[in-house]
């Protein structure tokens, strides 16, 4: 069990992979947030090119293009975390891969969301800072709870008239019954939204309109008013985490000192165990707010290794379970979760690898059709392009080309591996509280 699950050839380890969905009520800002994440993470291709003057048109141009990408089933991006002083170090070992899987935002999507939930490991749930928790999002929320999907809440549109972070935070606790704690608190609101308080680090982060990839964040000490808010929120956060995390709880009980790293590790454990919901507030329109949300994704949402492995079974005897281990050193097992007709490439089969790895040209077996087919190409949707890749590893999300007899929900596995992933179960009907 202790063997390294990572192939030495892969670019990103499993530990540095995040597969997330962004769920939201229609209009809360899911599309905008996804676009901005792609823009800010995509800046790796634009070092030194984004300046104030030309930036507006550049952005619009890029966003129009990216509009196409983000409606795709899954898009891959990469991210470097900053340290607590806001410094980004471009060390390869600090690079993270984040796959964003599209979760439909409509009411009639129950089965589809379920499928997404089986593919993603964590989610950002976006609420509008004005409208707050809406009935439709309660449905998604309950499904996410049912499937044990760890979540971070992002209260968006804090720049809009009438936005109120505290109200939405209270609704998350009261209407959704979430054990929630604030990690990023907006500074100001409406026209005066200027930044965020980083509760763990007790620092203020200021938004800026111009940025270069890899630049230092504008992190400042808190003024007196911000300090009062930050200290109260810190106390609440520590208590909320200690309530559900034994390690931190014990330390506090024994009056032992704990470090920021201890606190972050405890938040991470509690979030992954679905016992805590970290809540951040800001605006997708604001530069640094989006980056800090990505840091929270890396800090608190699980890697594929943090979750129980997928359940496999014998296709002819569903009572016979077959272990599907999250490791590159196992036989290949994947789930086809979305089919997509692409104008240029043809039929794309989006899949998630649960176990093993697959090479371009390999043959995969589909236990439903009892047929094997050859994988012509492996494609990753990255920034705004289809990128051909030679190998996909455990935890990866990508698309295959060349597979004809497949439907959403099929297991595709190594030819000599007769296994089917546990089929989705359907949730009880949810009575909305409109
Ligand atoms: P979706 O339906 O959840 O994908 O929402 P969209 O991303 O399409 O956003 C809905 C509307 O809200 C669009 O007009 C966006 O420009 C706007 N919007 C998104 N985020 C923000 C924000 O942070 N502040 C403001 N003021 N408007 C936003």
Short mmCIF file of N, CA, C and O and ligand atoms in Angstrom, two decimals, residues 24-33 35 126 154 156-160 282-286, ligand 1:
data_model
loop_
_atom_site.label_atom_id
_atom_site.label_comp_id
_atom_site.label_asym_id
_atom_site.label_seq_id
_atom_site.Cartn_x
_atom_site.Cartn_y
_atom_site.Cartn_z
N UNK A 24 -23.49 26.08 -9.54
CA UNK A 24 -24.10 27.37 -9.21
C UNK A 24 -25.53 27.42 -9.70
O UNK A 24 -25.90 26.71 -10.64
N UNK A 25 -26.29 28.26 -9.08
CA UNK A 25 -27.60 28.60 -9.60
C UNK A 25 -27.35 29.41 -10.85
O UNK A 25 -26.36 30.15 -10.93
N UNK A 26 -28.25 29.31 -11.82
CA UNK A 26 -28.05 30.06 -13.06
C UNK A 26 -27.88 31.54 -12.74
O UNK A 26 -28.55 32.04 -11.83
N UNK A 27 -26.92 32.16 -13.38
CA UNK A 27 -26.68 33.60 -13.21
C UNK A 27 -25.81 33.97 -12.00
O UNK A 27 -25.52 35.14 -11.80
N UNK A 28 -25.43 33.02 -11.20
CA UNK A 28 -24.62 33.36 -10.02
C UNK A 28 -23.18 33.69 -10.43
O UNK A 28 -22.45 34.32 -9.67
N UNK A 29 -22.79 33.24 -11.64
CA UNK A 29 -21.46 33.62 -12.12
C UNK A 29 -20.53 32.45 -12.38
O UNK A 29 -19.32 32.62 -12.44
N UNK A 30 -21.11 31.28 -12.60
CA UNK A 30 -20.27 30.11 -12.86
C UNK A 30 -19.41 30.29 -14.12
O UNK A 30 -18.20 30.03 -14.10
N UNK A 31 -20.03 30.76 -15.19
CA UNK A 31 -19.30 30.92 -16.44
C UNK A 31 -18.20 31.97 -16.28
O UNK A 31 -17.06 31.75 -16.69
N UNK A 32 -18.56 33.08 -15.67
CA UNK A 32 -17.57 34.15 -15.49
C UNK A 32 -16.41 33.66 -14.63
O UNK A 32 -15.25 33.90 -14.95
N UNK A 33 -16.72 32.97 -13.56
CA UNK A 33 -15.66 32.48 -12.69
C UNK A 33 -14.75 31.51 -13.44
O UNK A 33 -13.52 31.60 -13.36
N UNK A 35 -14.24 31.35 -16.64
CA UNK A 35 -13.45 32.15 -17.60
C UNK A 35 -12.28 32.83 -16.92
O UNK A 35 -11.16 32.81 -17.43
N UNK A 126 -20.93 28.24 -6.12
CA UNK A 126 -20.97 29.69 -6.24
C UNK A 126 -22.36 30.21 -5.88
O UNK A 126 -23.37 29.69 -6.37
N UNK A 154 -18.12 29.89 -2.69
CA UNK A 154 -17.65 31.21 -3.13
C UNK A 154 -18.86 32.13 -3.25
O UNK A 154 -19.76 31.89 -4.06
N UNK A 156 -20.10 35.18 -4.65
CA UNK A 156 -19.64 36.02 -5.77
C UNK A 156 -20.43 37.34 -5.82
O UNK A 156 -21.37 37.53 -5.06
N UNK A 157 -20.05 38.18 -6.75
CA UNK A 157 -20.76 39.44 -7.04
C UNK A 157 -20.82 40.37 -5.85
O UNK A 157 -21.81 41.08 -5.65
N UNK A 158 -19.78 40.34 -5.03
CA UNK A 158 -19.76 41.23 -3.87
C UNK A 158 -19.63 42.70 -4.27
O UNK A 158 -19.76 43.58 -3.44
N UNK A 159 -19.37 42.95 -5.54
CA UNK A 159 -19.30 44.32 -6.03
C UNK A 159 -20.67 44.86 -6.42
O UNK A 159 -20.81 46.02 -6.77
N UNK A 160 -21.68 44.01 -6.36
CA UNK A 160 -23.01 44.48 -6.81
C UNK A 160 -23.78 45.17 -5.70
O UNK A 160 -23.64 44.84 -4.52
N UNK A 282 -16.13 37.33 -2.59
CA UNK A 282 -15.41 38.22 -3.49
C UNK A 282 -16.18 38.45 -4.76
O UNK A 282 -17.41 38.39 -4.78
N UNK A 283 -15.44 38.64 -5.82
CA UNK A 283 -16.09 38.85 -7.11
C UNK A 283 -15.23 38.24 -8.19
O UNK A 283 -14.02 38.44 -8.22
N UNK A 284 -15.90 37.53 -9.09
CA UNK A 284 -15.17 36.92 -10.20
C UNK A 284 -14.54 37.97 -11.09
O UNK A 284 -13.61 37.69 -11.84
N UNK A 285 -15.04 39.19 -11.00
CA UNK A 285 -14.48 40.27 -11.81
C UNK A 285 -13.13 40.77 -11.28
O UNK A 285 -12.43 41.48 -11.96
N UNK A 286 -12.84 40.43 -10.04
CA UNK A 286 -11.65 41.01 -9.41
C UNK A 286 -10.47 40.06 -9.50
O UNK A 286 -10.58 38.87 -9.18
P1 LIG B 1 -23.85 31.59 -14.83
O1 LIG B 1 -25.23 31.52 -15.34
O2 LIG B 1 -23.77 31.13 -13.40
O3 LIG B 1 -22.83 30.95 -15.68
O4 LIG B 1 -23.52 33.15 -14.71
P2 LIG B 1 -22.61 34.09 -15.64
O5 LIG B 1 -21.19 33.86 -15.38
O6 LIG B 1 -23.12 34.03 -17.02
O7 LIG B 1 -22.93 35.49 -14.99
C1 LIG B 1 -24.24 36.05 -15.02
C2 LIG B 1 -24.13 37.56 -15.09
O8 LIG B 1 -23.52 38.06 -13.90
C3 LIG B 1 -23.27 38.04 -16.25
O9 LIG B 1 -23.86 39.20 -16.78
C4 LIG B 1 -21.93 38.34 -15.59
O10 LIG B 1 -21.22 39.34 -16.29
C5 LIG B 1 -22.36 38.82 -14.22
N1 LIG B 1 -21.34 38.57 -13.18
C6 LIG B 1 -20.64 37.44 -12.94
N2 LIG B 1 -19.81 37.60 -11.90
C7 LIG B 1 -19.96 38.86 -11.47
C8 LIG B 1 -19.38 39.63 -10.41
O11 LIG B 1 -18.52 39.19 -9.64
N3 LIG B 1 -19.83 40.91 -10.27
C9 LIG B 1 -20.81 41.44 -11.08
N4 LIG B 1 -21.17 42.68 -10.87
N5 LIG B 1 -21.37 40.74 -12.07
C10 LIG B 1 -20.96 39.47 -12.27
#
